[in-house]
mmCIF file of C-alpha atoms in Angstrom:
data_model
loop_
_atom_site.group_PDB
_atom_site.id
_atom_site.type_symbol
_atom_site.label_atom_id
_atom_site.label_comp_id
_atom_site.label_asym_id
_atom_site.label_seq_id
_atom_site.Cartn_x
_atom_site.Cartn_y
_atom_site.Cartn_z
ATOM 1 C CA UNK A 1 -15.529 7.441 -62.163
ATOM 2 C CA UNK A 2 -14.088 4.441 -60.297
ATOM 3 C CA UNK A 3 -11.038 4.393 -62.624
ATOM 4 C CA UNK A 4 -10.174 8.066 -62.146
ATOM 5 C CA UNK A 5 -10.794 7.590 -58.245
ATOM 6 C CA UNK A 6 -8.342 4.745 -58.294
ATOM 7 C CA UNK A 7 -5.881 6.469 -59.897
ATOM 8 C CA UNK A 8 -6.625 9.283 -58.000
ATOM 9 C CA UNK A 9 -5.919 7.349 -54.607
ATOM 10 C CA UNK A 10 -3.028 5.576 -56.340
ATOM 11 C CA UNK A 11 -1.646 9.306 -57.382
ATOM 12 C CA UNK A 12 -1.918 10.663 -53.608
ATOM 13 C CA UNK A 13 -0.895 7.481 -52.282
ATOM 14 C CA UNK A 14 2.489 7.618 -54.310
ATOM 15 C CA UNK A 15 3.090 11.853 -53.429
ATOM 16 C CA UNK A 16 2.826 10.452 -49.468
ATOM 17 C CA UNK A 17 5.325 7.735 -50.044
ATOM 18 C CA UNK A 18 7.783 10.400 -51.556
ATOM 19 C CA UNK A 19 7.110 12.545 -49.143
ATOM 20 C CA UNK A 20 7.860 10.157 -46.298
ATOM 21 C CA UNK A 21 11.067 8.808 -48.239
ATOM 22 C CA UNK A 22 12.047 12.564 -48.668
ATOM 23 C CA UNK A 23 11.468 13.135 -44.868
ATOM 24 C CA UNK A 24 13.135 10.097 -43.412
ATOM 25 C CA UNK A 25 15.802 10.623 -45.831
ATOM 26 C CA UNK A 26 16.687 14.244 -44.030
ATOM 27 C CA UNK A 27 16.084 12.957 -40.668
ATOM 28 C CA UNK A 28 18.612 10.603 -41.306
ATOM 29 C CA UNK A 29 20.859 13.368 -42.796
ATOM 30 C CA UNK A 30 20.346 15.473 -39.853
ATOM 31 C CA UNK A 31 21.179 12.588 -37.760
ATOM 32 C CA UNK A 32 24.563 11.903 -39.345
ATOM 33 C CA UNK A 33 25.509 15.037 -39.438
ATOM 34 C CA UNK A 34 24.994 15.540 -35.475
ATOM 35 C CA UNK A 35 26.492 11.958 -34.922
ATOM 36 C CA UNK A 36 29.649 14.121 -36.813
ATOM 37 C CA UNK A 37 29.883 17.294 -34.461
ATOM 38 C CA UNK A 38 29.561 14.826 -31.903
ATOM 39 C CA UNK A 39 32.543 13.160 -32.893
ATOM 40 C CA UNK A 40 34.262 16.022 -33.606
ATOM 41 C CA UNK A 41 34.244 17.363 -29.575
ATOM 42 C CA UNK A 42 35.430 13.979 -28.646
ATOM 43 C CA UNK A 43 33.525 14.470 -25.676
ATOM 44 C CA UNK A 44 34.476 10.839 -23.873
ATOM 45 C CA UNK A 45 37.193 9.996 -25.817
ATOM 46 C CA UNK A 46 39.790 10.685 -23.275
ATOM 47 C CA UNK A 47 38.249 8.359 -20.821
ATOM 48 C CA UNK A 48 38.165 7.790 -17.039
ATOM 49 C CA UNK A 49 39.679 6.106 -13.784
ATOM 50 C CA UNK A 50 37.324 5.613 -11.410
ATOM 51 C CA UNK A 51 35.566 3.139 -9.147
ATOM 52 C CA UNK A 52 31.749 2.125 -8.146
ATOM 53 C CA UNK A 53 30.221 1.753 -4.903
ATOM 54 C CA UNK A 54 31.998 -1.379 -4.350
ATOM 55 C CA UNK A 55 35.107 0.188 -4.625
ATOM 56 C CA UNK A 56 36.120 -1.620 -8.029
ATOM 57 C CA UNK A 57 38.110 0.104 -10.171
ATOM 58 C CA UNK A 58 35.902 0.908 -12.826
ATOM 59 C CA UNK A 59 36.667 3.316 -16.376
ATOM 60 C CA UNK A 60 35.164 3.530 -19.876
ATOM 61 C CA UNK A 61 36.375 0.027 -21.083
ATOM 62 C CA UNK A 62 34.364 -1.147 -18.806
ATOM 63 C CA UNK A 63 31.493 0.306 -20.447
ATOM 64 C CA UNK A 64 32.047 -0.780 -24.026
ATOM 65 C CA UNK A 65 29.460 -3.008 -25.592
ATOM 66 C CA UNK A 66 26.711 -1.310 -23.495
ATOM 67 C CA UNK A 67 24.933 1.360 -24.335
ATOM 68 C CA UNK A 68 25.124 3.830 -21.527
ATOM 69 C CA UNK A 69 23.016 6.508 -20.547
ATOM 70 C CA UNK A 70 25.780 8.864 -18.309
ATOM 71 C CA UNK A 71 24.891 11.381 -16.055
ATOM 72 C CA UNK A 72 27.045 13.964 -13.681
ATOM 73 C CA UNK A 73 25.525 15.207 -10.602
ATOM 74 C CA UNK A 74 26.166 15.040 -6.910
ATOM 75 C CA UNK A 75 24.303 13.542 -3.922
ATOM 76 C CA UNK A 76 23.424 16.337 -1.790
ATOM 77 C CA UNK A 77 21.738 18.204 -5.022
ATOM 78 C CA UNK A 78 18.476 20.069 -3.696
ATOM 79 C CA UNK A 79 16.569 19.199 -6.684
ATOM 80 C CA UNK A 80 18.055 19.228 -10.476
ATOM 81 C CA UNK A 81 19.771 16.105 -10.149
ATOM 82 C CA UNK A 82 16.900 13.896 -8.477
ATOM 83 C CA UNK A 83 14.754 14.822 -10.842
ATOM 84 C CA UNK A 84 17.017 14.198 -13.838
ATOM 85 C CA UNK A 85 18.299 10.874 -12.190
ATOM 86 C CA UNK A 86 14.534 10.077 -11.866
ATOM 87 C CA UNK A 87 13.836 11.154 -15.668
ATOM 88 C CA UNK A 88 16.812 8.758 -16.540
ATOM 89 C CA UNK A 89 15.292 5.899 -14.770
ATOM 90 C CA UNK A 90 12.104 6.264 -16.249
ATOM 91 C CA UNK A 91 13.374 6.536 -19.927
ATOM 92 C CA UNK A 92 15.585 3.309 -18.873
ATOM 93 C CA UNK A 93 12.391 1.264 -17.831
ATOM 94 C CA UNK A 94 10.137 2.861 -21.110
ATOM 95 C CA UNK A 95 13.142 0.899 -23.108
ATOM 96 C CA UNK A 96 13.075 -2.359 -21.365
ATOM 97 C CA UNK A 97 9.494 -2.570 -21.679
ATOM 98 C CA UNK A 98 10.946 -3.210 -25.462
ATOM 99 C CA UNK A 99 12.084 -7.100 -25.104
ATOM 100 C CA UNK A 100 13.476 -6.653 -28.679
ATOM 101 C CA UNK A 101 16.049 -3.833 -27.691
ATOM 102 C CA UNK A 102 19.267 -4.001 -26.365
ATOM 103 C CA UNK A 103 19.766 -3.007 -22.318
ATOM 104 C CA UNK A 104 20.968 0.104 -21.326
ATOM 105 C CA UNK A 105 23.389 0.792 -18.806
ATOM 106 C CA UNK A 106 22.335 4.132 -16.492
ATOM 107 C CA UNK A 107 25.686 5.628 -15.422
ATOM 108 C CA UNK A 108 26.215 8.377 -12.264
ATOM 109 C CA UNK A 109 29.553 10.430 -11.723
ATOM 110 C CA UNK A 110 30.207 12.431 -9.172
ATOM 111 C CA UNK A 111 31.262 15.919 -9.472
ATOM 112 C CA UNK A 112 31.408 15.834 -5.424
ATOM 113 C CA UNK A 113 33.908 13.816 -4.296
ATOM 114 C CA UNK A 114 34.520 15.151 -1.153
ATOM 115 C CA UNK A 115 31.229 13.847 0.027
ATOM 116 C CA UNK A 116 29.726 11.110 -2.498
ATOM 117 C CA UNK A 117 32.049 8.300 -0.755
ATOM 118 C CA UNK A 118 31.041 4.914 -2.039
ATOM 119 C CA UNK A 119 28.541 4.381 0.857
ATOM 120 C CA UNK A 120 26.553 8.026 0.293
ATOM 121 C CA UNK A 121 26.199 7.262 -3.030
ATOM 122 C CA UNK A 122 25.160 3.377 -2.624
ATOM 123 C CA UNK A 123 22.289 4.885 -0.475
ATOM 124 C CA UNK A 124 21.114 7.557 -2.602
ATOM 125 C CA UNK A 125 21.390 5.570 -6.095
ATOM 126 C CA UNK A 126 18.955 2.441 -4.874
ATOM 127 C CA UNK A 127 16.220 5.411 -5.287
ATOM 128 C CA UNK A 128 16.268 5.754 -8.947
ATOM 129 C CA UNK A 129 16.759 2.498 -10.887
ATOM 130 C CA UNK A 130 17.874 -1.101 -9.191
ATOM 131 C CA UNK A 131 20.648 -0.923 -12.031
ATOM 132 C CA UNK A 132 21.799 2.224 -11.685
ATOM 133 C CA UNK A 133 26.012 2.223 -11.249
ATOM 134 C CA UNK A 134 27.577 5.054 -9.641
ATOM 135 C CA UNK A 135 31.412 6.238 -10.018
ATOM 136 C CA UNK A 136 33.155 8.340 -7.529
ATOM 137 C CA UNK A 137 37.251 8.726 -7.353
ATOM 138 C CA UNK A 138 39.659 11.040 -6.001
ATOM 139 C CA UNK A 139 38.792 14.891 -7.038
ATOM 140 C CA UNK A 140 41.500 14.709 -9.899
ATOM 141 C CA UNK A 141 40.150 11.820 -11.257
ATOM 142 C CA UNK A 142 36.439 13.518 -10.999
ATOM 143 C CA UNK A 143 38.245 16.375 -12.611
ATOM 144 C CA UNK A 144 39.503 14.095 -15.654
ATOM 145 C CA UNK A 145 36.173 12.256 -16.372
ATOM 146 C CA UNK A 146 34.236 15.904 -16.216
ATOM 147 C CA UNK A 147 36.493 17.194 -18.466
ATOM 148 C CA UNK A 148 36.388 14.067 -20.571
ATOM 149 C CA UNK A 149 32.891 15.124 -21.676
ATOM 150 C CA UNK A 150 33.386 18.780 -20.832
ATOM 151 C CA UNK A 151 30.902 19.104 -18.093
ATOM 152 C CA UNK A 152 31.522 22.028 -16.367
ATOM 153 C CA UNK A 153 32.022 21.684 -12.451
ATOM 154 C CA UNK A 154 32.936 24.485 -9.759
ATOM 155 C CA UNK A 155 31.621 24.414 -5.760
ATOM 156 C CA UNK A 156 30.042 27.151 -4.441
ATOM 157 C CA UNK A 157 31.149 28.867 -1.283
ATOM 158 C CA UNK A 158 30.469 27.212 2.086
ATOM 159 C CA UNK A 159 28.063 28.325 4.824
ATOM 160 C CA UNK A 160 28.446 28.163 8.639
ATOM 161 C CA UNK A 161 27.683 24.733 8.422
ATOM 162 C CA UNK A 162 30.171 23.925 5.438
ATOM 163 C CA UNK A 163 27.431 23.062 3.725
ATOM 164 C CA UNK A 164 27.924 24.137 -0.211
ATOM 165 C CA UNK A 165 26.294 23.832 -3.538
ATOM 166 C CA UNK A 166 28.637 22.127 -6.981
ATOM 167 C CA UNK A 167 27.281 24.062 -9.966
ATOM 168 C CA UNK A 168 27.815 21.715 -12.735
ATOM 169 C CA UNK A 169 26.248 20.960 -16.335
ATOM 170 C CA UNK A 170 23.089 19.287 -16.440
ATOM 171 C CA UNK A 171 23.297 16.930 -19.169
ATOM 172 C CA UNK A 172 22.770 13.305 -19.917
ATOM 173 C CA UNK A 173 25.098 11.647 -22.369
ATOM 174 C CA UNK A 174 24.313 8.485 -24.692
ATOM 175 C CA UNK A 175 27.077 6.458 -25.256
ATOM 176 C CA UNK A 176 27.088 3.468 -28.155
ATOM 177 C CA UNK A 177 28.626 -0.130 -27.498
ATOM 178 C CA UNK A 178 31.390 1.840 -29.170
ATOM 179 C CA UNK A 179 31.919 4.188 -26.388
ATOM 180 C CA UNK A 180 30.825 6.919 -29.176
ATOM 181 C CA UNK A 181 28.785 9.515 -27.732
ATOM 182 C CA UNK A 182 25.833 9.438 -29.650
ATOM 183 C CA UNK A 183 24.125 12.756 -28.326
ATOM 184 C CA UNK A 184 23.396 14.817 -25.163
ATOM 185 C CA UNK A 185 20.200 15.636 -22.798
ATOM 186 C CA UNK A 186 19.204 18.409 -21.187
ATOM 187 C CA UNK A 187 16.673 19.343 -19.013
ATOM 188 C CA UNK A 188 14.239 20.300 -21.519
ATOM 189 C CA UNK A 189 14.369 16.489 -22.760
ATOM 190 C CA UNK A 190 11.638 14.109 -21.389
ATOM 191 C CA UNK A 191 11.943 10.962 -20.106
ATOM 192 C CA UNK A 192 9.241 9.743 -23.803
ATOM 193 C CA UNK A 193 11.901 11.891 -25.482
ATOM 194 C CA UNK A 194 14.982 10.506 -24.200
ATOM 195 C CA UNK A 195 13.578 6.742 -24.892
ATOM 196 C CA UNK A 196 12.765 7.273 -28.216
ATOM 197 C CA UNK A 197 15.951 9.018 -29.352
ATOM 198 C CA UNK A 198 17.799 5.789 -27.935
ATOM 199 C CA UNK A 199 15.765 3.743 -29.783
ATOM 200 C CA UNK A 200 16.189 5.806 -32.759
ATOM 201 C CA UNK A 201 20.120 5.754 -32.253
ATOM 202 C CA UNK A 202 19.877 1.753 -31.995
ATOM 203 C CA UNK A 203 18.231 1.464 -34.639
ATOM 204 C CA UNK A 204 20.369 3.180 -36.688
ATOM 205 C CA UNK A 205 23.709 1.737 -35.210
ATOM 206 C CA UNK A 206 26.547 0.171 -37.030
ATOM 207 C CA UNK A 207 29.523 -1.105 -35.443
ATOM 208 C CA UNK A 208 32.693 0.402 -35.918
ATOM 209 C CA UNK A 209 34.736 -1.568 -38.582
ATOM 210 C CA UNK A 210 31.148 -2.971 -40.416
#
């Protein structure tokens, strides 16, 4: 009885292992073939020209060898963009709570030049994570780094007040020490979510040319 219950155990144990091989072998499939669409859109690749709330010119170069979690948003946003800045500094501080894994870089761009100056947006950044770098430029330059990643951007009409709302798309990029974008987060993503996909993505990561 003890013989056919070890190989009994030995049998089951052996179908799990297969069937965790089989199912970390099409996660990884999965993965590389999203890392490929990704690619594909080139959303990124064109780069940007802009500078950070010190007034330093600052563009994607400047971002290679980091990984980067990007978001686009604008200062006077009622709500969406607080509370996806604050989701992105959360899933920032779940990953440095890992000593073992690489820092991330949280990124804001404007999509409201007009108003997000470098001083409005040194004030409203300090909220969400002390590391937190913020990018504004001259409209066509927020133009070219929107359309860089294809995030689309378009003001709303202006009240009495000239008050007005940007509609824009609400989605956080992660970019590899590449400057590959590795995927894209919407709203639906948490901030547990959003950590462990980096971590997944670093784990996985090979340097161009290796």
């Amino acid at each position: 009885l003890r013989q056919r219950l070890a190989i009994s155990g030995a049998l089951v144990a052996l179908a799990a292992a297969g069937w965790l091989h089989l199912r970390q072998q099409k996660q990884n499939q999965q993965r590389s073939k999203h890392l490929r669409q990704l690619r594909e859109l080139g959303l990124g690749s064109a780069g940007f020209e802009l500078r950070d709330t010190s007034g330093r010119p600052r563009g994607k170069r400047d971002l290679l060898g980091s990984w980067v979690l990007l978001y686009f948003g604008f200062t006077h946003c009622p709500d969406v963009c607080p509370e996806e800045l604050e989701k992105l500094g959360e899933a920032v501080r779940l990953l440095e709570e890992r000593s073992e894994l690489p820092p991330v870089l949280p990124v804001f761009i404007t999509v409201d030049p007009e108003r997000d100056d470098e001083e409005a947006m040194r004030k409203y950044l300090r909220e969400f994570h002390p590391r937190l770098v913020g990018l504004t430029g001259s409209a066509e330059r927020v133009r070219e780094a929107a359309a860089a990643f294809r995030v689309y951007v378009s003001a709303g009409p202006r009240d009495e007040l000239g008050d007005y709302v940007v509609d824009h798309s609400v989605l956080t990029f992660l970019l590899d020490p590449d400057g590959i974008c590795r995927e894209c987060y919407g709203r639906a993503s948490t901030a547990q979510e959003v950590a462990r996909s980096v971590r997944g993505h670093m784990e996985s990561y090979e340097p161009l040319g290796e």
